[in-house]
XYZ file of C-alpha atoms in Angstrom:
639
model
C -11.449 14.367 -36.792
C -10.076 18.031 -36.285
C -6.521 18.808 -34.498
C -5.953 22.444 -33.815
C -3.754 22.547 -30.651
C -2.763 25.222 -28.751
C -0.007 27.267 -29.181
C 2.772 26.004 -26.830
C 5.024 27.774 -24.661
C 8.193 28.265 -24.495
C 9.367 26.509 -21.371
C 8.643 23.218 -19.273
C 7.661 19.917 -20.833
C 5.526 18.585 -23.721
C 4.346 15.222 -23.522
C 2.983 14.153 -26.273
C 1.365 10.483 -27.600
C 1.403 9.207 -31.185
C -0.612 6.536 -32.582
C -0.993 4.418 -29.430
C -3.361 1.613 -29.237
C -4.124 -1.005 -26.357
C -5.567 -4.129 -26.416
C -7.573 -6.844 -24.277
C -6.906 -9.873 -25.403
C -9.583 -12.496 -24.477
C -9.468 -16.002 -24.218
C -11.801 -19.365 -24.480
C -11.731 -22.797 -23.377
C -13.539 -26.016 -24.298
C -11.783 -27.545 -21.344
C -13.358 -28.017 -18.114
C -12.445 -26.301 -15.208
C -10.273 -29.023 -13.107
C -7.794 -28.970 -16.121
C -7.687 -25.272 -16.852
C -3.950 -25.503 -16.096
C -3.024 -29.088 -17.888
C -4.626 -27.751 -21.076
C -3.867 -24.118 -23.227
C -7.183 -22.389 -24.946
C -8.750 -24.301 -27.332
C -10.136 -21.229 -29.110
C -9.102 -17.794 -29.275
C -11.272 -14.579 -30.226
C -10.054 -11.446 -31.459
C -8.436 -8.735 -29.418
C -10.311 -6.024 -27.980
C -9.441 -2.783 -28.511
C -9.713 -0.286 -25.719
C -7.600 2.311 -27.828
C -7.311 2.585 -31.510
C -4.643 4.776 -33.166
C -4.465 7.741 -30.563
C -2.802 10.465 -30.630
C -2.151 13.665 -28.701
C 0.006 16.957 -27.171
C 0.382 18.139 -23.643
C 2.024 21.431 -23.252
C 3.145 23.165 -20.232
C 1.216 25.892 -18.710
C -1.683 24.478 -19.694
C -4.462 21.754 -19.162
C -5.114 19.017 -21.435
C -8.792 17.004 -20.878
C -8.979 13.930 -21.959
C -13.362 14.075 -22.466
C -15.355 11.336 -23.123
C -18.307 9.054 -22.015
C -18.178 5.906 -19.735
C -15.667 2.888 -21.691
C -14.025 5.813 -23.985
C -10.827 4.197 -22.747
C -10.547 7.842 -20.411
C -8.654 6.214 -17.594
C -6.667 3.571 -19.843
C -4.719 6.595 -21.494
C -4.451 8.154 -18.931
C -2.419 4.868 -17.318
C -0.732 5.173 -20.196
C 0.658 8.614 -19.729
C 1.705 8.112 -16.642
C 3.391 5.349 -17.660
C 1.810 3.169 -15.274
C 0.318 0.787 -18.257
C 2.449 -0.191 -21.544
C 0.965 0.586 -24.829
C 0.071 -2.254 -27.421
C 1.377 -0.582 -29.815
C 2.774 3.802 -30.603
C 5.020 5.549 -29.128
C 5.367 8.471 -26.150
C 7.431 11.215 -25.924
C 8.487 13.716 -23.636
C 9.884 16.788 -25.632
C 9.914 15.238 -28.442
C 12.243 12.102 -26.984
C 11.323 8.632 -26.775
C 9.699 8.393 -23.219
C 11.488 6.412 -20.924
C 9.103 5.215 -17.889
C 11.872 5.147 -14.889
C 13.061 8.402 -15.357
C 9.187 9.831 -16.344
C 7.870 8.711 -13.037
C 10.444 10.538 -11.134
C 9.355 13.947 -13.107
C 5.859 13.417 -12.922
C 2.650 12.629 -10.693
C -0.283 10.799 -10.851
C -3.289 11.800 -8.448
C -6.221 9.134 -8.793
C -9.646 8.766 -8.521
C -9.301 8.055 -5.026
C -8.286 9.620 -2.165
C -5.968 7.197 0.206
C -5.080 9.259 3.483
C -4.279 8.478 7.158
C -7.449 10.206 8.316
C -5.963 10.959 12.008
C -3.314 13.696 10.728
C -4.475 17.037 9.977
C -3.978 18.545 6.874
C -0.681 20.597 7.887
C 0.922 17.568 9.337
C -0.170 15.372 6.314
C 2.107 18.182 4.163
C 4.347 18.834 6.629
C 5.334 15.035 6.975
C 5.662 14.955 3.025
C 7.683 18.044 3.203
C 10.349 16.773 5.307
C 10.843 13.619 3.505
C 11.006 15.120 -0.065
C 12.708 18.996 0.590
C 15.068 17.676 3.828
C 17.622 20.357 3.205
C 14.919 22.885 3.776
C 14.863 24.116 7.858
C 11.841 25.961 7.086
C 8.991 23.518 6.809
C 6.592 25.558 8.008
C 6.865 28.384 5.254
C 6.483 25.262 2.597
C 3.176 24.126 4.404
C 1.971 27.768 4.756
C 2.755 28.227 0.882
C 0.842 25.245 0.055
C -1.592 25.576 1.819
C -2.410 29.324 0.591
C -2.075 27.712 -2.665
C -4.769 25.248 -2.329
C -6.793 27.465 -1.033
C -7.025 25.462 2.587
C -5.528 27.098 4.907
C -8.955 28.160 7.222
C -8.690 23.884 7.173
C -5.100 23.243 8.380
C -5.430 21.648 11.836
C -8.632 19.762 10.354
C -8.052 16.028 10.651
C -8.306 14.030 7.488
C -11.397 11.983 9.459
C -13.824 14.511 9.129
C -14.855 17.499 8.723
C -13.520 17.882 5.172
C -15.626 17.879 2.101
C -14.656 15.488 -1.214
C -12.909 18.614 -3.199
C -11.224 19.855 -0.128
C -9.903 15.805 -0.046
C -8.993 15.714 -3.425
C -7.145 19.334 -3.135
C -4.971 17.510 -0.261
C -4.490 14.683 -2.632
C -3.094 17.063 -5.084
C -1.000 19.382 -2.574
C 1.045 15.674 -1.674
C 1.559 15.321 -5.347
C 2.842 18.844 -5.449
C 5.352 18.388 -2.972
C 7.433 16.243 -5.292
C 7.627 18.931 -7.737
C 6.554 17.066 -10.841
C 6.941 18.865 -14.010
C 4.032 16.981 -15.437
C 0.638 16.185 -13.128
C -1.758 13.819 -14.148
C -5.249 13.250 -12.753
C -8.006 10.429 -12.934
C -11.165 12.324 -12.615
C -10.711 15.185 -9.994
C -14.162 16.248 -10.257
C -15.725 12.333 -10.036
C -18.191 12.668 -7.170
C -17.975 16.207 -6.574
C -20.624 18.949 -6.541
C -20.173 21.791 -9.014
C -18.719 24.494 -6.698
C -16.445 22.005 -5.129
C -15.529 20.695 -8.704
C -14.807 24.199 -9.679
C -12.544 25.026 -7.063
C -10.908 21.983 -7.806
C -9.903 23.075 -11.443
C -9.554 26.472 -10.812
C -6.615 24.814 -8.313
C -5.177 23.071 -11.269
C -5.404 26.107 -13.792
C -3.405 28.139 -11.123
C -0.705 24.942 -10.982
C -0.485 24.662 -14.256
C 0.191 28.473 -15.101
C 1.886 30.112 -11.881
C 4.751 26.799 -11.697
C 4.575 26.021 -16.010
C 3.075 22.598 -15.124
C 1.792 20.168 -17.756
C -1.464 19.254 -16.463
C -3.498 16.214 -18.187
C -6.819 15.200 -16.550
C -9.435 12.761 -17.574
C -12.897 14.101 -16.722
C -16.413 13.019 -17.773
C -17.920 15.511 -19.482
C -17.194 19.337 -18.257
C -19.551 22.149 -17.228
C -19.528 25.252 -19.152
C -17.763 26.893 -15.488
C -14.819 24.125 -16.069
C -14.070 24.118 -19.429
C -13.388 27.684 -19.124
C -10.466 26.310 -17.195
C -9.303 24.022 -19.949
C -7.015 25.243 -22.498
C -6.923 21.350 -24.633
C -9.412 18.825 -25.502
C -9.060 15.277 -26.553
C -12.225 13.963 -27.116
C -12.573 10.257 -26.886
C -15.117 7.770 -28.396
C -15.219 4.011 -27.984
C -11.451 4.294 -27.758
C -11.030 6.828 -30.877
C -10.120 10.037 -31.114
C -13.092 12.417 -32.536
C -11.312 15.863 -31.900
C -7.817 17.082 -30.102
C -7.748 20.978 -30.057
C -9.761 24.084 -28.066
C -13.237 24.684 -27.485
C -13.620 27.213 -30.312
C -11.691 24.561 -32.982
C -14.267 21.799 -31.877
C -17.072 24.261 -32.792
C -15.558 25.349 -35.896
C -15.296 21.558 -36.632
C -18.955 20.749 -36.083
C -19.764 23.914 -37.872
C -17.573 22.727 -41.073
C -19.735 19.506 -40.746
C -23.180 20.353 -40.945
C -23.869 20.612 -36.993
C -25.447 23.758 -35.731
C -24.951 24.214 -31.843
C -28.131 24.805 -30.311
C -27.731 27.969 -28.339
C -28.056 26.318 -24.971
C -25.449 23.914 -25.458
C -21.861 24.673 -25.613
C -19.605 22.743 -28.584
C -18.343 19.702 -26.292
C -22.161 19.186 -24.689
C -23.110 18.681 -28.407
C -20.315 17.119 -29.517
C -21.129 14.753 -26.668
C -24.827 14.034 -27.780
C -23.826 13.301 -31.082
C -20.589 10.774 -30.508
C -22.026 8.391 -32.788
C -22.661 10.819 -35.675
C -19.088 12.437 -35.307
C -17.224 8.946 -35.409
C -18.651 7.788 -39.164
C -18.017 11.399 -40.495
C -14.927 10.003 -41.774
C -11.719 7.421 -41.033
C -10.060 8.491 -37.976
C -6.641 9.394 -38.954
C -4.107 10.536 -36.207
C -3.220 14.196 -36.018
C 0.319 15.513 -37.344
C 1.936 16.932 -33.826
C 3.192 20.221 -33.490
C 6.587 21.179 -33.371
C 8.314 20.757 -30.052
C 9.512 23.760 -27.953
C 12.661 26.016 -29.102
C 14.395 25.027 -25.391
C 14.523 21.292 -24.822
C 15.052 20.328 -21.147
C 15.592 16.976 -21.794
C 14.824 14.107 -19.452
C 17.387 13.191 -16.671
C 19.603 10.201 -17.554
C 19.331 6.731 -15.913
C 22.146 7.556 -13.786
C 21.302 10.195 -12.246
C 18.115 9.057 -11.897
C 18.947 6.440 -9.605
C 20.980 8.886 -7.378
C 17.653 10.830 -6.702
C 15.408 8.024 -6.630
C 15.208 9.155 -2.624
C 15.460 12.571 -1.664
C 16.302 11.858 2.079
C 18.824 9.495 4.071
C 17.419 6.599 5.780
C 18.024 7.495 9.151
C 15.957 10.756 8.250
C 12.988 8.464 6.946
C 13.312 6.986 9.722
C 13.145 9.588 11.802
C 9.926 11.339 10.030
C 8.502 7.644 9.778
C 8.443 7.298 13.454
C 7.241 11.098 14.764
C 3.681 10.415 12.211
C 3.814 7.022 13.357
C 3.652 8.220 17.727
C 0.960 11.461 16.524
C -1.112 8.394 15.179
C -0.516 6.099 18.386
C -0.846 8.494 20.615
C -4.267 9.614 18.831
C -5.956 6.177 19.015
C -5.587 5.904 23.441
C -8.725 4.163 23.689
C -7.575 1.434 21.245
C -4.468 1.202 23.449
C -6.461 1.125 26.516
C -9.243 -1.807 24.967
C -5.475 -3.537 24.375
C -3.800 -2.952 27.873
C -7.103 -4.017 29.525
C -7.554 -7.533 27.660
C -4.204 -8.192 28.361
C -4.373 -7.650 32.170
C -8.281 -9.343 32.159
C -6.613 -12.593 30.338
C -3.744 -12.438 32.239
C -6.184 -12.963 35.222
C -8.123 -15.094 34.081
C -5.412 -17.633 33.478
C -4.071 -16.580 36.526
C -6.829 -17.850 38.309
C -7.493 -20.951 36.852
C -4.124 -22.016 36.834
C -3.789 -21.104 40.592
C -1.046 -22.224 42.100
C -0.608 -25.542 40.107
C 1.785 -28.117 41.416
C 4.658 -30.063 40.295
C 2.744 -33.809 39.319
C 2.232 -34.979 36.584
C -1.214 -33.077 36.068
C 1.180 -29.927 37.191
C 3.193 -30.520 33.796
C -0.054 -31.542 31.463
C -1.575 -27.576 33.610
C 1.670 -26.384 32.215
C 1.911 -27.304 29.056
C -1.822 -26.227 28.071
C -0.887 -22.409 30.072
C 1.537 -21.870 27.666
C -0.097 -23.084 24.568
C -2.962 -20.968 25.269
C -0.934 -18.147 26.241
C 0.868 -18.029 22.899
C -2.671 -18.917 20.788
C -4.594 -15.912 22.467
C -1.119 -13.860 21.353
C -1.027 -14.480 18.071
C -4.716 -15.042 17.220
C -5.883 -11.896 18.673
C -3.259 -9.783 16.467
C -5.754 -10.356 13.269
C -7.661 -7.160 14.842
C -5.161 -5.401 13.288
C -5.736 -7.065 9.748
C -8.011 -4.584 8.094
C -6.194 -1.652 9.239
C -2.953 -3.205 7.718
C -5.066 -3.622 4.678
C -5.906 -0.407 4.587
C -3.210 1.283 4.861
C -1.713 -0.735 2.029
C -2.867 1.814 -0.543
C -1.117 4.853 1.215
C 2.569 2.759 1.378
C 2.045 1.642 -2.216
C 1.331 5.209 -3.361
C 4.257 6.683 -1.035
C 7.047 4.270 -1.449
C 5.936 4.247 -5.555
C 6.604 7.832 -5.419
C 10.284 7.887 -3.594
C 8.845 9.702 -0.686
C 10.671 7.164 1.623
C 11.980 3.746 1.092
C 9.968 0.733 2.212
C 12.921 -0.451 4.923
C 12.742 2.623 6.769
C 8.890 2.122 6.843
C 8.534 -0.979 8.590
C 11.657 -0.268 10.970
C 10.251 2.961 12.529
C 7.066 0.750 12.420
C 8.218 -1.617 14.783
C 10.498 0.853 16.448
C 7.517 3.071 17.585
C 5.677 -0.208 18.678
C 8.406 -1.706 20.905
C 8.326 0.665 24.295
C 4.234 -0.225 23.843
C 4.410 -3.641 23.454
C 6.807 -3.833 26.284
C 4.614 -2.789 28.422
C 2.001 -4.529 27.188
C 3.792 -7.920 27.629
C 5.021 -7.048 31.635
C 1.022 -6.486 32.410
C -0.152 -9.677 31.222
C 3.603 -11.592 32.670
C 2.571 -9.830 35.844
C -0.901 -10.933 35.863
C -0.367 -14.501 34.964
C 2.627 -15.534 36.183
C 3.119 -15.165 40.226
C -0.860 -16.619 40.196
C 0.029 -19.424 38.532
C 3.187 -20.231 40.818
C 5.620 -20.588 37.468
C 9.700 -20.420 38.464
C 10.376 -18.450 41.557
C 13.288 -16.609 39.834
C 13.390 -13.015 38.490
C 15.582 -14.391 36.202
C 13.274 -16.827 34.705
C 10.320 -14.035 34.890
C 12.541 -11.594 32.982
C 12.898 -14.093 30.572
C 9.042 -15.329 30.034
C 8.687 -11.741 30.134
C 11.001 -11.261 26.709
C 9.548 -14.512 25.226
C 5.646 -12.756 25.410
C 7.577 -9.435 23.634
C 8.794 -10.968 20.745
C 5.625 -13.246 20.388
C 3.503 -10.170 19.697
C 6.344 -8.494 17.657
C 6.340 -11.600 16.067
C 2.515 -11.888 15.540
C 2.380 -8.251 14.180
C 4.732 -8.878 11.361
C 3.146 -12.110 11.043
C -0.422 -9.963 10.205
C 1.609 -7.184 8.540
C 2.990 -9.987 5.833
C -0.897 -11.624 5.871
C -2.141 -8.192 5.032
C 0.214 -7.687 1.811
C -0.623 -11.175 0.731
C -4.376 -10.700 1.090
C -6.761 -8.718 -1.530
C -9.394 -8.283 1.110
C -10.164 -8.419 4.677
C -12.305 -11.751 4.211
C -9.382 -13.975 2.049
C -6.884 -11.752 4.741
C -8.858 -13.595 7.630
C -9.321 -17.210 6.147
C -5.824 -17.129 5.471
C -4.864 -16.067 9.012
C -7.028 -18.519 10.636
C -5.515 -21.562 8.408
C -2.254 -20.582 9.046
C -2.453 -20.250 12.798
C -4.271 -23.544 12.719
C -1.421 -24.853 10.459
C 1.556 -23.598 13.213
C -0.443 -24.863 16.007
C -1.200 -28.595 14.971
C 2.777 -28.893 13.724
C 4.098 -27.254 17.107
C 4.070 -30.626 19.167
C 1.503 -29.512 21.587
C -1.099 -32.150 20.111
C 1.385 -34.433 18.521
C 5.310 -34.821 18.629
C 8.434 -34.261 16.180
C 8.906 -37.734 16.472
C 5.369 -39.298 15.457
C 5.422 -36.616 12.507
C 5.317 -38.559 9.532
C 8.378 -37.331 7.508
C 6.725 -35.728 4.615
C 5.040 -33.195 6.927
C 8.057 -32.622 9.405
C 9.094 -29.658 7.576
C 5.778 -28.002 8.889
C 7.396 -28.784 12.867
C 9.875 -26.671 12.279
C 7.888 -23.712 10.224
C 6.005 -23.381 12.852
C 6.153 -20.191 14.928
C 4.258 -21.475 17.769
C 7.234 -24.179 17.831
C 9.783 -22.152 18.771
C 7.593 -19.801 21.550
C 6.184 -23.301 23.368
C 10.082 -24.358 23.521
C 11.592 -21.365 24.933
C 8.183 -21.280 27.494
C 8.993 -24.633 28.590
C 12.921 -24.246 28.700
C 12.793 -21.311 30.945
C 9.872 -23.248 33.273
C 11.749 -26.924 33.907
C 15.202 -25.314 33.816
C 14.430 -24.194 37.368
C 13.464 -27.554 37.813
C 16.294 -29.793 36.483
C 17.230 -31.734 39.449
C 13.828 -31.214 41.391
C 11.972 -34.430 40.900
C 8.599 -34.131 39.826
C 6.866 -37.287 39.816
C 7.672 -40.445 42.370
C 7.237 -43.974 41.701
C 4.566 -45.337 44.226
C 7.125 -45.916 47.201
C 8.370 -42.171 46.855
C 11.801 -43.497 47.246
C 12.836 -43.244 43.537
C 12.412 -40.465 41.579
C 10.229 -41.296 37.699
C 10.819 -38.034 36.539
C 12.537 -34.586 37.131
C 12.658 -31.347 35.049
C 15.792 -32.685 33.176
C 13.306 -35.447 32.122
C 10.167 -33.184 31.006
C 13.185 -31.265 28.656
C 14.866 -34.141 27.208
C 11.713 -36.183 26.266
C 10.501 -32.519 24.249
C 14.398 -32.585 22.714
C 15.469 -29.532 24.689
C 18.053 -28.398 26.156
C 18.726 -25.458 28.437
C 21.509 -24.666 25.984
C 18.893 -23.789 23.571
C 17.551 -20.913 26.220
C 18.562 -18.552 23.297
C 18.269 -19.782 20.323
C 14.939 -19.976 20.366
C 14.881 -16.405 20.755
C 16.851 -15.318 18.284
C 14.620 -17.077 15.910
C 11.883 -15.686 17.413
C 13.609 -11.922 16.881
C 14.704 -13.464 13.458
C 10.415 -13.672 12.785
C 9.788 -10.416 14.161
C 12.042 -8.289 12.765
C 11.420 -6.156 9.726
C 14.609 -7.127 7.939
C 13.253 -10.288 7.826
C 10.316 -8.494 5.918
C 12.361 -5.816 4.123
C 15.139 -8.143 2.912
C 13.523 -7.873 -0.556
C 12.513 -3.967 -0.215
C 15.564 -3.101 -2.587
C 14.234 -5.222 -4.777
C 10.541 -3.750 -4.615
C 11.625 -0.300 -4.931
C 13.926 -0.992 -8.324
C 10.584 -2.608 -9.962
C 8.019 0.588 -7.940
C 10.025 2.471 -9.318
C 10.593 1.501 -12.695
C 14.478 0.921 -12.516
C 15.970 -2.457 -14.375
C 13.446 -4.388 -15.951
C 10.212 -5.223 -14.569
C 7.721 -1.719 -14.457
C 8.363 -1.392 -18.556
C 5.802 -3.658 -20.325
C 3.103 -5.821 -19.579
C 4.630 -7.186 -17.225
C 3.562 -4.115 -14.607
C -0.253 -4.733 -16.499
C 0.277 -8.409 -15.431
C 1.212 -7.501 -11.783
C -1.034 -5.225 -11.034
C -4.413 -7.085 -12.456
C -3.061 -10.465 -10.458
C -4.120 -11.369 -7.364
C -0.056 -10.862 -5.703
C 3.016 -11.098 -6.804
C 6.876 -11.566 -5.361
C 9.130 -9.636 -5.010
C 12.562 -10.524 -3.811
C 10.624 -12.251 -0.614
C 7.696 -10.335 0.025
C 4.382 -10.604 -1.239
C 2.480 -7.418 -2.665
C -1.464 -7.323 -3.086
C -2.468 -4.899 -5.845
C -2.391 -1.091 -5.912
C -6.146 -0.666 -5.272
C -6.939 2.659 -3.447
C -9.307 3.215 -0.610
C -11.716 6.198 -0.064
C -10.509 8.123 2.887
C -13.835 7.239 4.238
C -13.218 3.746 4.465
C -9.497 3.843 6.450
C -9.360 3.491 9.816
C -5.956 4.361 11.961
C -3.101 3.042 11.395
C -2.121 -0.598 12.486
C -1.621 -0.820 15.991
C -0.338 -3.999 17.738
C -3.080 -5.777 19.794
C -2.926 -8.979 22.134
């Protein structure tokens, strides 16, 4: 193995790797599968390796490669540099000072494979939203966006939706523009060229050698295996094999190395293609042995403490989140009419429906049972019909994960302009189908009491929305995302005494009664129905000269009261709101963002290769991004 490095400069920061190794460990059992969990591995087999004893130097100004074939443990190292992934065993440092992972993530970037956009915001509004949550003291947005975009070489593509019309390097030089927008003194990239012709894969890297020069960024990129074009935009190479390093230096010290060896490059083939073809060869020249680093810069910036740290974890207040939150939220609404209209339509078609079949129903005792089923099926066709949202949720987990990991906003003000920018619409949404359903049927002649059925419908499909929302952060996938909807639902619905009672409940399952969010809808339904109808007798023993049974009676044989008119919908509200969501966000963004304990270790490994994990009450499905391809527009409420 040969280490000639390239001559540092004198400013910025080095990052630099020394003797780090990483390790699978697998496990076997003789046990059978029902008592996996009673019983620990019978056998064990040795560790895999992924990376053995690597070592290397980043410098800024220039662009480190990490080169290798498919398995070289490219991407692996490159987690580990970003500090996304903790090393088995060696050490990082960042100018020459132990690395510490909070702090490094809030100088640095990471741009992956995968491009996870909202694909109904044009480029300049995709920066210009990113601009005003990370340089908020700046008035003039528009010069940033305009600089950027001259930068990346897209401005002729600025009011070009993310949907279409873009080609995969022009999506992966967006990708990299939101990275720069945080500033980072050190970018890292998985693969920018992965999937990309060669003039697109050029541009690409010609955008990254002007980053890395013109701002003194440290750039480190894994990449396959270069064309001759790209590596003349590569100043370092680390050359990986089966999780080994076989040379860390330039082009021209990799030749010199083969050269020193015994290996003539054939004239068509530069060093690194050869080098390539003959991994195998390379590797049993002799031991690997991990190269001495070079000396660190004269000026030593120094890494920002853990103090001040946290005071910059956000660069903006959260009314200003807020605020920017809710303006790309109403571009993406207002962009997706026909999905509103598809929404306002079912609601007043349903509403109809029920209208009509319902028609006018009395006040006997088939006028309660008529009741009692309108309102079930009311709130059933609310919350069921919200799981159309459930892939778009889903979908749009990868862009909150990557944007809240970042700092770019915290993950309260996200889900408050959420529902804020939903509530006029749902509003509306709930008066069509009250409208539609409710003079038809002949419910309470009060405005009172329709104002009030009115706010119960609101809340329900707030309530169902951040019902979905939490589904879709629990779920890996839109199939295990609609299973668990569907049991859930069913769950509520049996336990909300529409098919059996509180009362016959055995008491081992009465817990479930009161879980259920259908409970608390049907309630405040049939409060705001019979309270009308308290003294008003409904059913008359056979003489009709003694009332059997009045409104009081249909209340008080449910357990209601009419004092309970509210309380039902403040627990309704208590459902629907995002606080109820975002209770734990604090919580999320210390461990996102590496501060306290929690992102250091294996224990971020652990998270992010399980199928969820909690956090301080709410449930996070792993960081796995989306091509921007495959989104669809963001999650809009449906009935």
């Amino acid at each position: 193995m040969e280490d000639q490095s390239p001559i540092p400069p004198l400013n910025g920061y080095k990052l630099a790797a020394s003797s780090i190794s990483y390790t699978k460990s697998s496990t076997t059992s003789t046990t059978i599968a029902p008592l996996i969990f009673l019983f620990k591995p019978c056998t064990t087999t040795p560790p895999t390796y992924i990376l053995r004893d690597v070592s290397l130097t980043a410098y800024p100004s220039q662009i480190l490669a990490i080169v290798g074939p498919s398995g070289a443990g490219k991407s692996t190292l490159l987690d580990i540099l970003a500090a996304r992934t903790s090393p088995t065993n060696g050490t990082l440092l960042l100018n020459s000072s132990p690395l510490k992972p909070s702090s490094f993530r809030k100088l640095s970037a990471y741009v992956p494979q995968h491009d996870a956009c909202l694909p109904l915001l044009t480029i300049a509004e995709t920066f210009a939203f990113a601009a005003r949550l990370l340089v908020p003291k700046t008035s003039n947005i528009a010069a940033i966006v305009s600089s950027l975009l001259t930068e990346l070489k897209l401005t002729h593509l600025q009011n070009t939706r993310l949907a279409h019309g873009l080609s995969g390097g022009e999506r992966r030089r967006v990708s990299i523009g939101l990275s720069l927008l945080h500033d980072p003194a050190v970018l890292l990239l998985d693969e920018p060229t992965s999937g990309l012709d060669s003039s697109s894969a050029f541009n690409v890297m010609q955008t990254l050698k002007s980053i890395a020069t013109s701002r003194n960024r440290t750039v480190v990129l894994s990449i396959h295996q270069p064309s001759f074009k790209i590596l003349s935009t590569i100043d370092g190479i680390l050359l990986l094999s089966k999780g080994t390093v076989v040379h860390h230096g330039t082009l021209p010290s990799l030749q010199s190395f083969l050269v020193s060896n015994g290996f003539d490059v054939p004239p068509q083939l530069n060093a690194l293609e050869y080098a390539m073809e003959i991994l195998s060869q390379l590797i049993e020249l002799k031991p690997i042995t991990p190269p001495s680093l070079p000396s660190s810069p004269n000026n030593f910036t120094g890494l920002p403490s853990a103090d001040v740290a946290r005071k910059t974890r956000y660069r903006s207040s959260m009314v200003h989140e807020i605020l920017a939150l809710y303006n790309r939220f109403w571009k993406i609404i207002y962009r997706t009419r026909q999905l509103l209209l598809t929404n306002t339509l079912e609601a007043l078609v349903v509403g109809l429906v029920l209208g009509t079949i319902y028609i006018n129903i009395g006040y006997d005792k088939q006028g309660i049972e008529k009741r009692f089923g309108l309102f079930a099926f009311t709130l059933t066709f609310l919350l069921s019909s919200t799981t159309e949202t459930l892939p778009i949720f889903i979908n749009e987990r990868p862009i909150l994960l990557r944007e809240t990991s970042s700092g770019a906003y915290r993950l309260s003000s996200y889900l408050i302009a959420n529902t804020l920018v939903f509530l006029p619409y749902l509003l509306a949404i709930a008066i069509i189908y009250s409208v539609s359903v409710y003079f038809l049927v002949g419910l309470c002649a009060s405005w009172q009491a329709f104002g009030y059925f009115v706010l119960v419908i609101w809340v329900t499909a707030l309530m169902g929305n951040s019902f979905v929302l939490f589904v879709s952060s629990l779920a890996p996938n839109y199939i295990a995302g609609t299973s668990l909807v569907a049991v859930l639902l069913g769950a509520f619905f049996l336990f909300s005494g529409y098919f059996i009672s509180a009362d016959s409940l055995p008491k081992y399952w009465l817990f479930m009664h009161f879980l259920s969010m259908y409970k608390y809808a049907l309630d405040a339904l049939l409060i705001n129905e019979y309270s009308c109808l308290v003294s008003t007798c409904l059913i008359w023993y056979e003489d009709n000269k003694e009332c059997m049974v009045t409104g009081g009676d249909v209340l008080e044989k449910r357990g209601l009261h009419e004092r309970q008119r509210w309380t039902n919908i403040y627990i309704l509200c208590l459902l629907a709101a995002p606080s109820g969501v975002s209770h734990g966000s604090s919580s999320m963004d210390r461990i996102i963002h590496g501060d306290g304990v929690g992102l250091t270790g294996k224990h971020f490994v652990r998270w992010r290769n399980a199928k969820f994990f909690r956090i301080g009450g709410i449930f996070t499905g792993p960081p796995v991004l989306v091509a921007t391809r495959d989104l669809t527009p963001v999650g809009l409420p449906t009935l």
